[in-house]
XYZ file of C-alpha atoms in Angstrom:
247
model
C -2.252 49.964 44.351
C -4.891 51.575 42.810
C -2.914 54.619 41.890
C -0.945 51.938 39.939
C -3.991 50.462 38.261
C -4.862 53.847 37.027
C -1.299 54.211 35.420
C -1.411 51.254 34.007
C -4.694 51.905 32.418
C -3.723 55.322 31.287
C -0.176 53.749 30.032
C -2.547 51.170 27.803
C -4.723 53.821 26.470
C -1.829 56.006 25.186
C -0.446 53.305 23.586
C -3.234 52.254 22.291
C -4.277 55.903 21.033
C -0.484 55.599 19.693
C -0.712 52.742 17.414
C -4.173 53.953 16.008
C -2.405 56.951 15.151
C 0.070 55.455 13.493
C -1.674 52.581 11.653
C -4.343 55.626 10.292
C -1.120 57.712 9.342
C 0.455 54.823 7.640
C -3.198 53.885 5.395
C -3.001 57.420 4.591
C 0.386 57.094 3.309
C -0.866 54.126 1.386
C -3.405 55.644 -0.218
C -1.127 58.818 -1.152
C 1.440 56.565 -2.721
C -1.242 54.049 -4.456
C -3.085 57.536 -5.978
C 0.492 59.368 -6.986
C 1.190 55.671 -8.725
C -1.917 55.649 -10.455
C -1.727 59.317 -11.954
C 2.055 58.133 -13.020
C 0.547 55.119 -15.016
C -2.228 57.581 -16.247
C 0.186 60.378 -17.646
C 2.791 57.724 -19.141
C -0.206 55.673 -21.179
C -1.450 58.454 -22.551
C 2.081 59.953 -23.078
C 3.134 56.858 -24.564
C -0.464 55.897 -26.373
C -0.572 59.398 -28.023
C 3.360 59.699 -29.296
C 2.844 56.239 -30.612
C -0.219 57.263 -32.823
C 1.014 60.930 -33.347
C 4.329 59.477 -34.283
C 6.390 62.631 -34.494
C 9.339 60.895 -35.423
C 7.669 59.830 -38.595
C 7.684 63.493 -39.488
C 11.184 65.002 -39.542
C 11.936 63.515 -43.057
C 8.182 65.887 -44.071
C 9.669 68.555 -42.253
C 13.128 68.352 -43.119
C 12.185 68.481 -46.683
C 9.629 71.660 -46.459
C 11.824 73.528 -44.187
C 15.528 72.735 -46.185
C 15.678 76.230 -47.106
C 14.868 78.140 -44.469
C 16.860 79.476 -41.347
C 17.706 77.741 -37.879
C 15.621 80.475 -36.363
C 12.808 80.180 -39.128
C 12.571 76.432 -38.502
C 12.563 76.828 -34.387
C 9.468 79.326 -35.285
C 7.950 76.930 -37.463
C 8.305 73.825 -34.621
C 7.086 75.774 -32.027
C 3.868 76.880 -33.742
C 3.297 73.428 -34.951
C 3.887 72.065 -31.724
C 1.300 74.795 -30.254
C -1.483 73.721 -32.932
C -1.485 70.409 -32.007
C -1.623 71.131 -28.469
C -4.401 73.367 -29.089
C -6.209 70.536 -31.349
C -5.726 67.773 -29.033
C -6.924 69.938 -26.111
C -9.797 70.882 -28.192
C -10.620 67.482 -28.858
C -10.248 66.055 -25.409
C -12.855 68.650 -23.896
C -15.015 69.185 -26.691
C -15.208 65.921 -28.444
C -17.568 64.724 -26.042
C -20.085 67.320 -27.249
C -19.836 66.362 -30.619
C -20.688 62.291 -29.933
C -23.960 63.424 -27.812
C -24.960 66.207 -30.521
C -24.857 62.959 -33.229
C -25.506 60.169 -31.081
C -22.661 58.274 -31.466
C -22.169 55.749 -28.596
C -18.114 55.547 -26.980
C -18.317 51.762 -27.849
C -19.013 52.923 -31.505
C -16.045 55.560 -31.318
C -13.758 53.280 -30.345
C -14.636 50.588 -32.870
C -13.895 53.425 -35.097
C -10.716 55.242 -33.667
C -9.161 51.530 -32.955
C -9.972 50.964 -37.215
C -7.997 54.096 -38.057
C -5.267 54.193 -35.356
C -4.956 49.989 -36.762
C -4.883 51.298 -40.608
C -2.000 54.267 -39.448
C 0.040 51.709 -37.812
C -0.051 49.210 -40.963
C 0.816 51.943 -43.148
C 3.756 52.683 -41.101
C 4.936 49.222 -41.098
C 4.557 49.494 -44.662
C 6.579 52.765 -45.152
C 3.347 54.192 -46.442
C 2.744 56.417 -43.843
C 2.538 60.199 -45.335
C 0.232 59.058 -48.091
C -1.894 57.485 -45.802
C -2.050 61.003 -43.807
C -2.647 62.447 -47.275
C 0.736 63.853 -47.793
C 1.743 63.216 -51.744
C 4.753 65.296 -53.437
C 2.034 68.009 -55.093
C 0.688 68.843 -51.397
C 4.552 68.850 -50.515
C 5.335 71.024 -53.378
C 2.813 73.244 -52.766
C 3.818 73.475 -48.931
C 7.202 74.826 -49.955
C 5.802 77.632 -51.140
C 3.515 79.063 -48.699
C 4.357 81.404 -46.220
C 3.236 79.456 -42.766
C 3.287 74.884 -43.055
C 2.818 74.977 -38.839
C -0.870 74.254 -39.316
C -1.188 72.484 -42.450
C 0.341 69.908 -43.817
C 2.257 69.522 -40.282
C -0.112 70.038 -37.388
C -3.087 68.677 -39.360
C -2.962 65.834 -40.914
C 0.706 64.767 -40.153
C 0.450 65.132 -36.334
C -2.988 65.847 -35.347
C -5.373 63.158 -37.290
C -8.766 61.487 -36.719
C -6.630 58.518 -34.279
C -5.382 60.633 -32.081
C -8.631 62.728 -31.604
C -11.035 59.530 -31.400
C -8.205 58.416 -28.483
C -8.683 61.338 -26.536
C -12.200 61.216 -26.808
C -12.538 57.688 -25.815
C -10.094 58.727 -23.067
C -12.270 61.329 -21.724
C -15.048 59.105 -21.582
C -12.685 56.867 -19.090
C -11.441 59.678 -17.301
C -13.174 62.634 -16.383
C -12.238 63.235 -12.643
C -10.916 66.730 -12.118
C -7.581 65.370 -11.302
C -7.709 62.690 -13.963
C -8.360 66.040 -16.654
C -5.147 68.161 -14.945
C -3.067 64.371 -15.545
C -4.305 64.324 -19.393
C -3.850 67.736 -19.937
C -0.008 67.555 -18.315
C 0.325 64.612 -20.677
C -0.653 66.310 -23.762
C 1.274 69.378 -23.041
C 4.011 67.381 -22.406
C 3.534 65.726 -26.085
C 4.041 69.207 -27.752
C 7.028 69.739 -25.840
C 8.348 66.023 -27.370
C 6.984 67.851 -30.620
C 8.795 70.834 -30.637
C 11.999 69.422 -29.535
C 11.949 66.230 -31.965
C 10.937 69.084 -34.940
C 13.304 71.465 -33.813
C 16.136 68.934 -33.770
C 14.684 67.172 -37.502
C 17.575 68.313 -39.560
C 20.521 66.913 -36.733
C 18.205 63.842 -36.257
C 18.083 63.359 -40.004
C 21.840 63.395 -40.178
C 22.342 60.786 -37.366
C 19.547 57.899 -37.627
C 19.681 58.742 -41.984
C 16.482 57.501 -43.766
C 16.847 54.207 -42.659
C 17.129 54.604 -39.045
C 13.582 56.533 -39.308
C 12.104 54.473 -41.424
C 13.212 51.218 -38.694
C 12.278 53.640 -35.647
C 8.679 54.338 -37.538
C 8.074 50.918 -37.987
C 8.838 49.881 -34.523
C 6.351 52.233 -33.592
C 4.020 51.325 -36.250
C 3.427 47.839 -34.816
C 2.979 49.825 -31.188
C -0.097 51.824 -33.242
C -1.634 48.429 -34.135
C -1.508 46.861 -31.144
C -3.405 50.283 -29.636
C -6.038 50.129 -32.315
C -6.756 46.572 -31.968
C -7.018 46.967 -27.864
C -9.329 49.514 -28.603
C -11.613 47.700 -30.687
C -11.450 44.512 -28.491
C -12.446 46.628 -25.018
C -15.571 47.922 -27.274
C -16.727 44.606 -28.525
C -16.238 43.374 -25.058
C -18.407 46.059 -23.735
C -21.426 45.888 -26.208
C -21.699 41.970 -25.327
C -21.736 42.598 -21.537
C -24.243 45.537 -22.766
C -26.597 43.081 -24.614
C -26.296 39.444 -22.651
């Protein structure tokens, strides 16, 4: 009988030891799932946030028209070293641009105010179809880009890409997100956008031929109103914050 009760007690303790096991293996699941979710939503925002305000789609009628004479294999040169300049630029400005706010005292709050104003004035000026003279593109800069030897920096990288939206968003972004695995997310992300780069520029002439001026144009627009709904979230989180700050 009491050789029973021991087995019995034993029997209640493993099972008990069991279902711990399992209920702490199953939390840890849980939290694996709920953090692999949570970089997901991270990379595809900023993914999503930055090829919204980047807009590379915007610029295969620019590059289609400064690259129309030049080779398949000159224009596959010319993507890829745009595509690595704005990586390079966006990078920069994601690690760096912190720096620069602390060395001129410019508050995140104020940054954003100021990002969401330009990211807002990009998107309305792609609703409007006045998108490359916004970015300072005009046919004598064009002109002029036909004729020098190497356009992946300027006029496509910077300003057409790479512009003071996109750099203010990552800045803001880093402010947000600065854990070590939060930085490897971003970084993924951006790479990731100058892979969409290279590929949407290397493609420019084909793409030109299917969606024709209008289809870009529509597509740009689309986006546009994307951009504007960015800058204005941007500037609303700010305000929000400075009241909070003051009251």
């Amino acid at each position: 009988m009491i050789k029973s009760y021991i087995f019995d007690s034993e029997s209640i303790t493993n099972k008990n030891i069991i279902i711990t096991y399992f209920h702490a293996k199953a939390s840890k699941n849980n939290y694996i799932y709920s953090t692999n979710q949570y970089h997901m939503e991270l990379f595809i925002y900023l993914f999503a946030a930055l090829f919204s305000v980047l807009n590379p789609i915007g610029t295969v009628p620019i590059f289609v028209g400064l690259t129309q004479h030049d080779s398949q294999k000159e224009r596959s040169r010319i993507s890829l070293w745009t595509a690595i300049n704005v990586f390079i630029i966006l990078l920069v400005s994601y690690f760096i641009g912190q720096y620069v706010l602390t060395f001129f005292g410019i508050s995140i709050d104020a940054l954003r105010i100021a990002g969401g104003i330009v990211i807002v004035n990009s998107g309305f000026s792609l609703l409007s179809g006045k998108f490359n003279k916004k970015r300072g593109i005009n046919k004598k800069i064009e002109n002029e880009a036909q004729h020098r030897n190497d356009i992946a920096l300027t006029p496509l990288a910077i300003p057409m890409l790479a512009g003071p939206g996109s750099m203010s968003l990552l800045i803001a972004f880093y402010q947000e997100h600065h854990q070590i695995n939060e930085i490897i997310i971003s970084s993924l992300a951006i790479f990731a956008i100058a892979v969409a780069i290279f590929a949407i520029l290397k493609s420019a002439h084909y793409l030109a031929r299917i969606l024709g001026a209008s289809g870009i144009v529509a597509i740009s627009r689309i986006v546009g109103f994307i951009v504007i709904s960015i800058g204005i979230q941007y500037i609303v989180s700010a305000i929000v914050n400075i009241i909070k700050g003051n009251f």
